[in-house]
Amino acid sequence: TAVSQSFTVPDAGLQRLDLWLAPPEAGDGSVTVRVWTADGGQELANASLALASVDAPGWYSFFFTPFPSEWGRAFQFSVMAEGVALGRSSGDAAQPGDIAFRAYDLPRPGLVHEAGKTRIYENAGSLPRAFVVPQAQIVTDEAAALAAVMENAARLRQIVTLELEGKEPPPSLGTAVSNEATTEMTAEVTDYELNRVEVEVAAASDGFLVLGDMYYPGWQATVDDEAVPVYRADSILRAVYVPAGTHTVIFTFHPPDLLVGATISLLALLLAVGVLLWTSVKR
């Protein structure tokens, strides 16, 4: 059996095509779906299904890597099958060779611009660059942190996962609050430089300022000019404890490896200068 049919998808590239199949008389062979350009001139993708898995009449899925937008919205598909009956579509509009099918596309939420191969999307669910979280939990290692982040994926605005890594624990882990209460905890980045970030925080209760930048040893922080520990937050970010009220938090970067390297370089320079001076005096 070989049939083909045109179809369209409403938005982004095709992700899955379902066909109605009936059980085969024998379990050998496979059903292959090939997707073509709208004019049938170029094959874009194909997917196969072993006949042994067609054990009852019903819908069977063929999966594809989502098509890029520049491939368009209109396509053709062809089906090659041996030993299996293809479900016929019903209704007055059915044509010879038509089959029952369902096409699924990958939604593209927040598409704000598209030109050629360039697409810009808005992530409406993203967290801000800096935000205050009312509650924290402490874990012992990276694996536990990743597990906790996955478990709290829908509550990252309410709870942050901290790894102490030898630092003093925070004075408090805070308390759980409702989504509405987090609106009373604000953070605004007022100065952002390569090795310095300044954030103004206003919180109705104690909490944790989370900065959406990569954690790395060497970052230090002050809250109202008082030094505080910088914690590894949610496995990869940076966080500091902030008490209730209005505060200025400043992050600065002083990498230990750079300081060690600078010290070694300075000692080497002093040694070289000393050797030169000693040689000159001796002469």
Tab-separated table of C-alpha atoms in Angstrom:
chain	number	residue	atom	x	y	z
A	1	THR	CA	0.000	0.000	0.000
A	2	ALA	CA	1.248	3.485	-0.822
A	3	VAL	CA	-0.824	6.623	-0.252
A	4	SER	CA	-0.052	10.337	0.011
A	5	GLN	CA	-1.902	13.426	1.159
A	6	SER	CA	-1.362	17.161	1.607
A	7	PHE	CA	-1.683	18.800	5.019
A	8	THR	CA	-0.891	22.024	6.865
A	9	VAL	CA	0.116	22.921	10.406
A	10	PRO	CA	-1.070	26.167	12.019
A	11	ASP	CA	2.144	27.389	13.585
A	12	ALA	CA	5.667	26.085	14.104
A	13	GLY	CA	7.301	23.025	12.612
A	14	LEU	CA	5.722	19.614	12.562
A	15	GLN	CA	6.500	17.538	15.633
A	16	ARG	CA	4.332	14.443	15.343
A	17	LEU	CA	1.982	12.748	12.883
A	18	ASP	CA	-0.581	10.169	14.019
A	19	LEU	CA	-2.095	7.601	11.670
A	20	TRP	CA	-5.039	5.291	12.244
A	21	LEU	CA	-3.805	1.751	11.725
A	22	ALA	CA	-5.462	-1.646	11.936
A	23	PRO	CA	-3.630	-4.771	13.147
A	24	PRO	CA	-1.544	-6.516	10.481
A	25	GLU	CA	-2.032	-10.055	9.357
A	26	ALA	CA	1.664	-10.692	10.048
A	27	GLY	CA	4.048	-8.901	12.372
A	28	ASP	CA	6.911	-8.474	9.922
A	29	GLY	CA	7.898	-5.234	8.227
A	30	SER	CA	7.074	-1.644	9.109
A	31	VAL	CA	5.035	1.422	8.265
A	32	THR	CA	7.077	4.399	7.053
A	33	VAL	CA	5.833	7.991	6.902
A	34	ARG	CA	7.772	10.396	4.701
A	35	VAL	CA	7.150	14.152	4.894
A	36	TRP	CA	7.736	16.206	1.741
A	37	THR	CA	7.599	19.817	0.669
A	38	ALA	CA	4.163	21.029	-0.389
A	39	ASP	CA	4.929	20.304	-4.052
A	40	GLY	CA	6.275	16.850	-3.260
A	41	GLY	CA	9.660	17.677	-4.748
A	42	GLN	CA	11.885	17.226	-1.671
A	43	GLU	CA	11.744	14.816	1.231
A	44	LEU	CA	12.155	16.610	4.566
A	45	ALA	CA	11.974	13.786	7.105
A	46	ASN	CA	10.784	10.255	7.682
A	47	ALA	CA	9.826	8.025	10.595
A	48	SER	CA	9.042	4.306	10.810
A	49	LEU	CA	6.974	2.055	13.058
A	50	ALA	CA	7.474	-1.703	13.389
A	51	LEU	CA	4.338	-3.677	12.485
A	52	ALA	CA	4.820	-5.837	15.570
A	53	SER	CA	3.773	-2.838	17.710
A	54	VAL	CA	0.460	-2.437	15.826
A	55	ASP	CA	-1.541	-4.790	18.046
A	56	ALA	CA	-4.980	-3.134	17.977
A	57	PRO	CA	-6.874	-0.662	15.777
A	58	GLY	CA	-6.061	2.891	16.808
A	59	TRP	CA	-3.847	5.935	16.489
A	60	TYR	CA	-0.085	5.342	16.198
A	61	SER	CA	2.443	8.168	16.479
A	62	PHE	CA	5.374	9.027	14.207
A	63	PHE	CA	7.737	11.563	15.761
A	64	PHE	CA	9.966	14.127	14.026
A	65	THR	CA	12.473	16.738	15.113
A	66	PRO	CA	10.393	19.978	15.008
A	67	PHE	CA	10.685	21.580	11.586
A	68	PRO	CA	12.208	25.080	11.354
A	69	SER	CA	9.787	27.839	10.467
A	70	GLU	CA	11.430	28.557	7.120
A	71	TRP	CA	10.174	25.197	5.862
A	72	GLY	CA	6.690	26.701	5.836
A	73	ARG	CA	3.345	25.419	7.070
A	74	ALA	CA	2.141	23.287	4.117
A	75	PHE	CA	3.495	19.794	3.443
A	76	GLN	CA	2.758	16.422	1.937
A	77	PHE	CA	3.142	13.066	3.554
A	78	SER	CA	3.335	9.627	2.007
A	79	VAL	CA	2.850	6.303	3.732
A	80	MET	CA	4.415	3.007	2.692
A	81	ALA	CA	3.041	-0.075	4.446
A	82	GLU	CA	3.193	-3.829	4.046
A	83	GLY	CA	0.754	-6.197	5.692
A	84	VAL	CA	-1.247	-3.541	7.505
A	85	ALA	CA	-4.453	-1.727	6.615
A	86	LEU	CA	-4.463	2.074	6.641
A	87	GLY	CA	-7.522	3.677	8.197
A	88	ARG	CA	-9.641	5.524	5.652
A	89	SER	CA	-11.004	8.970	6.452
A	90	SER	CA	-14.770	9.333	6.542
A	91	GLY	CA	-17.164	11.987	5.289
A	92	ASP	CA	-18.235	13.392	1.957
A	93	ALA	CA	-14.879	15.170	1.479
A	94	ALA	CA	-12.923	11.910	1.480
A	95	GLN	CA	-11.007	11.227	-1.697
A	96	PRO	CA	-9.537	7.953	-2.946
A	97	GLY	CA	-6.268	7.359	-1.122
A	98	ASP	CA	-7.087	9.662	1.805
A	99	ILE	CA	-6.235	8.287	5.223
A	100	ALA	CA	-7.190	9.277	8.750
A	101	PHE	CA	-4.403	11.341	10.301
A	102	ARG	CA	-3.686	13.980	12.955
A	103	ALA	CA	-0.781	16.429	12.767
A	104	TYR	CA	0.801	18.071	15.822
A	105	ASP	CA	3.005	21.133	15.738
A	106	LEU	CA	5.332	22.529	18.412
A	107	PRO	CA	3.726	25.684	19.878
A	108	ARG	CA	5.822	28.844	19.788
A	109	PRO	CA	4.676	30.957	22.737
A	110	GLY	CA	5.489	34.621	22.658
A	111	LEU	CA	6.837	34.922	19.105
A	112	VAL	CA	7.414	38.683	18.793
A	113	HIS	CA	9.532	38.830	15.624
A	114	GLU	CA	10.308	36.587	12.671
A	115	ALA	CA	12.372	37.448	9.595
A	116	GLY	CA	13.962	34.663	7.551
A	117	LYS	CA	15.850	32.409	9.950
A	118	THR	CA	15.711	34.952	12.782
A	119	ARG	CA	13.079	34.437	15.478
A	120	ILE	CA	12.702	36.270	18.800
A	121	TYR	CA	10.480	34.881	21.550
A	122	GLU	CA	9.299	36.289	24.845
A	123	ASN	CA	9.575	33.968	27.819
A	124	ALA	CA	6.606	35.093	29.879
A	125	GLY	CA	7.505	32.720	32.718
A	126	SER	CA	11.072	33.898	33.256
A	127	LEU	CA	12.257	35.190	36.613
A	128	PRO	CA	13.798	38.683	36.862
A	129	ARG	CA	17.563	39.274	36.978
A	130	ALA	CA	17.338	39.849	40.723
A	131	PHE	CA	14.518	38.836	43.056
A	132	VAL	CA	13.882	38.193	46.749
A	133	VAL	CA	12.779	34.751	47.932
A	134	PRO	CA	11.149	34.425	51.374
A	135	GLN	CA	12.331	30.898	52.202
A	136	ALA	CA	15.445	28.727	51.748
A	137	GLN	CA	16.435	25.126	52.200
A	138	ILE	CA	20.000	23.894	52.669
A	139	VAL	CA	21.375	20.841	50.850
A	140	THR	CA	24.723	19.098	51.122
A	141	ASP	CA	25.903	18.732	47.526
A	142	GLU	CA	25.255	19.419	43.857
A	143	ALA	CA	23.172	16.296	43.261
A	144	ALA	CA	20.844	17.173	46.139
A	145	ALA	CA	20.628	20.767	44.882
A	146	LEU	CA	19.601	19.696	41.383
A	147	ALA	CA	17.003	17.302	42.786
A	148	ALA	CA	15.582	20.067	44.984
A	149	VAL	CA	15.437	22.534	42.084
A	150	MET	CA	13.519	19.998	39.981
A	151	GLU	CA	11.145	19.298	42.851
A	152	ASN	CA	10.501	23.027	43.390
A	153	ALA	CA	10.539	24.005	39.715
A	154	ALA	CA	7.140	25.683	39.996
A	155	ARG	CA	8.075	27.508	43.244
A	156	LEU	CA	11.490	29.037	42.543
A	157	ARG	CA	10.010	32.437	43.389
A	158	GLN	CA	9.032	31.156	46.847
A	159	ILE	CA	11.957	28.920	47.872
A	160	VAL	CA	15.675	28.853	47.040
A	161	THR	CA	18.083	25.951	47.474
A	162	LEU	CA	21.426	26.824	49.109
A	163	GLU	CA	24.769	24.997	49.300
A	164	LEU	CA	26.903	26.277	52.191
A	165	GLU	CA	30.288	24.970	50.923
A	166	GLY	CA	31.933	25.685	54.276
A	167	LYS	CA	30.255	29.064	54.842
A	168	GLU	CA	28.307	30.042	57.930
A	169	PRO	CA	24.597	29.215	57.587
A	170	PRO	CA	22.188	32.164	57.296
A	171	PRO	CA	20.640	33.539	60.499
A	172	SER	CA	17.260	32.215	59.400
A	173	LEU	CA	15.779	30.112	56.599
A	174	GLY	CA	12.737	32.364	56.395
A	175	THR	CA	9.132	31.217	56.162
A	176	ALA	CA	6.818	30.092	53.400
A	177	VAL	CA	4.521	32.784	52.011
A	178	SER	CA	1.864	32.974	49.321
A	179	ASN	CA	2.512	34.084	45.755
A	180	GLU	CA	0.807	37.382	46.508
A	181	ALA	CA	3.153	38.092	49.425
A	182	THR	CA	6.215	37.888	47.183
A	183	THR	CA	5.061	41.113	45.498
A	184	GLU	CA	6.024	42.898	48.732
A	185	MET	CA	9.650	41.779	48.220
A	186	THR	CA	11.386	43.688	45.442
A	187	ALA	CA	14.913	43.903	44.064
A	188	GLU	CA	16.212	46.389	41.503
A	189	VAL	CA	19.646	46.257	39.874
A	190	THR	CA	20.889	49.855	40.040
A	191	ASP	CA	24.458	49.348	38.799
A	192	TYR	CA	25.881	46.500	36.746
A	193	GLU	CA	29.566	46.303	35.845
A	194	LEU	CA	31.985	43.519	34.957
A	195	ASN	CA	33.145	42.873	38.526
A	196	ARG	CA	30.518	44.776	40.531
A	197	VAL	CA	26.729	44.551	40.836
A	198	GLU	CA	24.622	46.816	43.034
A	199	VAL	CA	21.049	45.893	43.982
A	200	GLU	CA	18.454	47.821	45.979
A	201	VAL	CA	16.260	45.497	48.039
A	202	ALA	CA	12.960	46.166	49.817
A	203	ALA	CA	11.425	43.267	51.753
A	204	ALA	CA	8.545	43.072	54.183
A	205	SER	CA	10.182	40.089	55.911
A	206	ASP	CA	13.552	38.339	56.048
A	207	GLY	CA	14.522	36.611	52.834
A	208	PHE	CA	17.216	35.872	50.288
A	209	LEU	CA	18.282	38.047	47.391
A	210	VAL	CA	18.873	35.799	44.380
A	211	LEU	CA	20.960	37.219	41.532
A	212	GLY	CA	20.465	35.455	38.224
A	213	ASP	CA	24.204	35.328	37.480
A	214	MET	CA	26.584	32.391	37.577
A	215	TYR	CA	28.028	31.464	40.953
A	216	TYR	CA	31.825	31.367	41.061
A	217	PRO	CA	34.351	31.386	43.938
A	218	GLY	CA	35.675	34.883	44.470
A	219	TRP	CA	32.371	36.725	44.538
A	220	GLN	CA	31.922	38.676	47.752
A	221	ALA	CA	28.968	40.722	48.986
A	222	THR	CA	27.979	43.396	51.460
A	223	VAL	CA	24.560	44.342	52.798
A	224	ASP	CA	24.620	48.013	53.799
A	225	ASP	CA	28.458	47.862	53.783
A	226	GLU	CA	28.527	44.788	56.060
A	227	ALA	CA	30.180	41.660	54.640
A	228	VAL	CA	27.868	38.652	54.218
A	229	PRO	CA	28.391	35.152	52.752
A	230	VAL	CA	27.555	34.551	49.090
A	231	TYR	CA	25.808	31.195	48.728
A	232	ARG	CA	25.531	28.926	45.714
A	233	ALA	CA	21.810	29.146	44.953
A	234	ASP	CA	19.690	26.719	42.925
A	235	SER	CA	22.916	24.956	41.897
A	236	ILE	CA	24.274	27.723	39.634
A	237	LEU	CA	23.183	31.185	40.867
A	238	ARG	CA	24.245	33.551	43.687
A	239	ALA	CA	22.275	34.485	46.778
A	240	VAL	CA	22.714	36.408	50.041
A	241	TYR	CA	20.570	36.627	53.147
A	242	VAL	CA	18.810	39.985	53.641
A	243	PRO	CA	16.787	41.000	56.712
A	244	ALA	CA	13.444	42.743	56.440
A	245	GLY	CA	13.601	46.366	55.332
A	246	THR	CA	15.349	48.398	52.652
A	247	HIS	CA	18.975	47.547	51.903
A	248	THR	CA	21.782	48.109	49.404
A	249	VAL	CA	23.514	44.888	48.372
A	250	ILE	CA	26.817	45.070	46.492
A	251	PHE	CA	28.493	42.084	44.842
A	252	THR	CA	32.200	42.391	43.962
A	253	PHE	CA	34.520	39.896	42.319
A	254	HIS	CA	37.931	39.117	43.814
A	255	PRO	CA	38.960	35.752	42.358
A	256	PRO	CA	41.466	33.901	44.569
A	257	ASP	CA	43.314	32.416	41.593
A	258	LEU	CA	43.889	35.923	40.214
A	259	LEU	CA	45.237	37.118	43.571
A	260	VAL	CA	47.559	34.097	43.789
A	261	GLY	CA	48.747	34.670	40.242
A	262	ALA	CA	49.319	38.373	40.901
A	263	THR	CA	51.267	37.575	44.091
A	264	ILE	CA	53.489	35.059	42.291
A	265	SER	CA	54.066	37.513	39.447
A	266	LEU	CA	54.967	40.285	41.917
A	267	LEU	CA	57.409	38.025	43.791
A	268	ALA	CA	58.972	36.952	40.502
A	269	LEU	CA	59.328	40.581	39.447
A	270	LEU	CA	60.912	41.534	42.792
A	271	LEU	CA	63.306	38.578	42.511
A	272	ALA	CA	64.316	39.592	38.987
A	273	VAL	CA	64.862	43.197	40.056
A	274	GLY	CA	66.904	41.985	43.063
A	275	VAL	CA	69.106	39.808	40.864
A	276	LEU	CA	69.699	42.695	38.474
A	277	LEU	CA	70.582	45.055	41.336
A	278	TRP	CA	72.905	42.480	42.970
A	279	THR	CA	74.640	41.823	39.625
A	280	SER	CA	75.025	45.571	39.027
A	281	VAL	CA	76.459	46.188	42.516
A	282	LYS	CA	78.865	43.258	42.171
A	283	ARG	CA	80.193	44.600	38.897
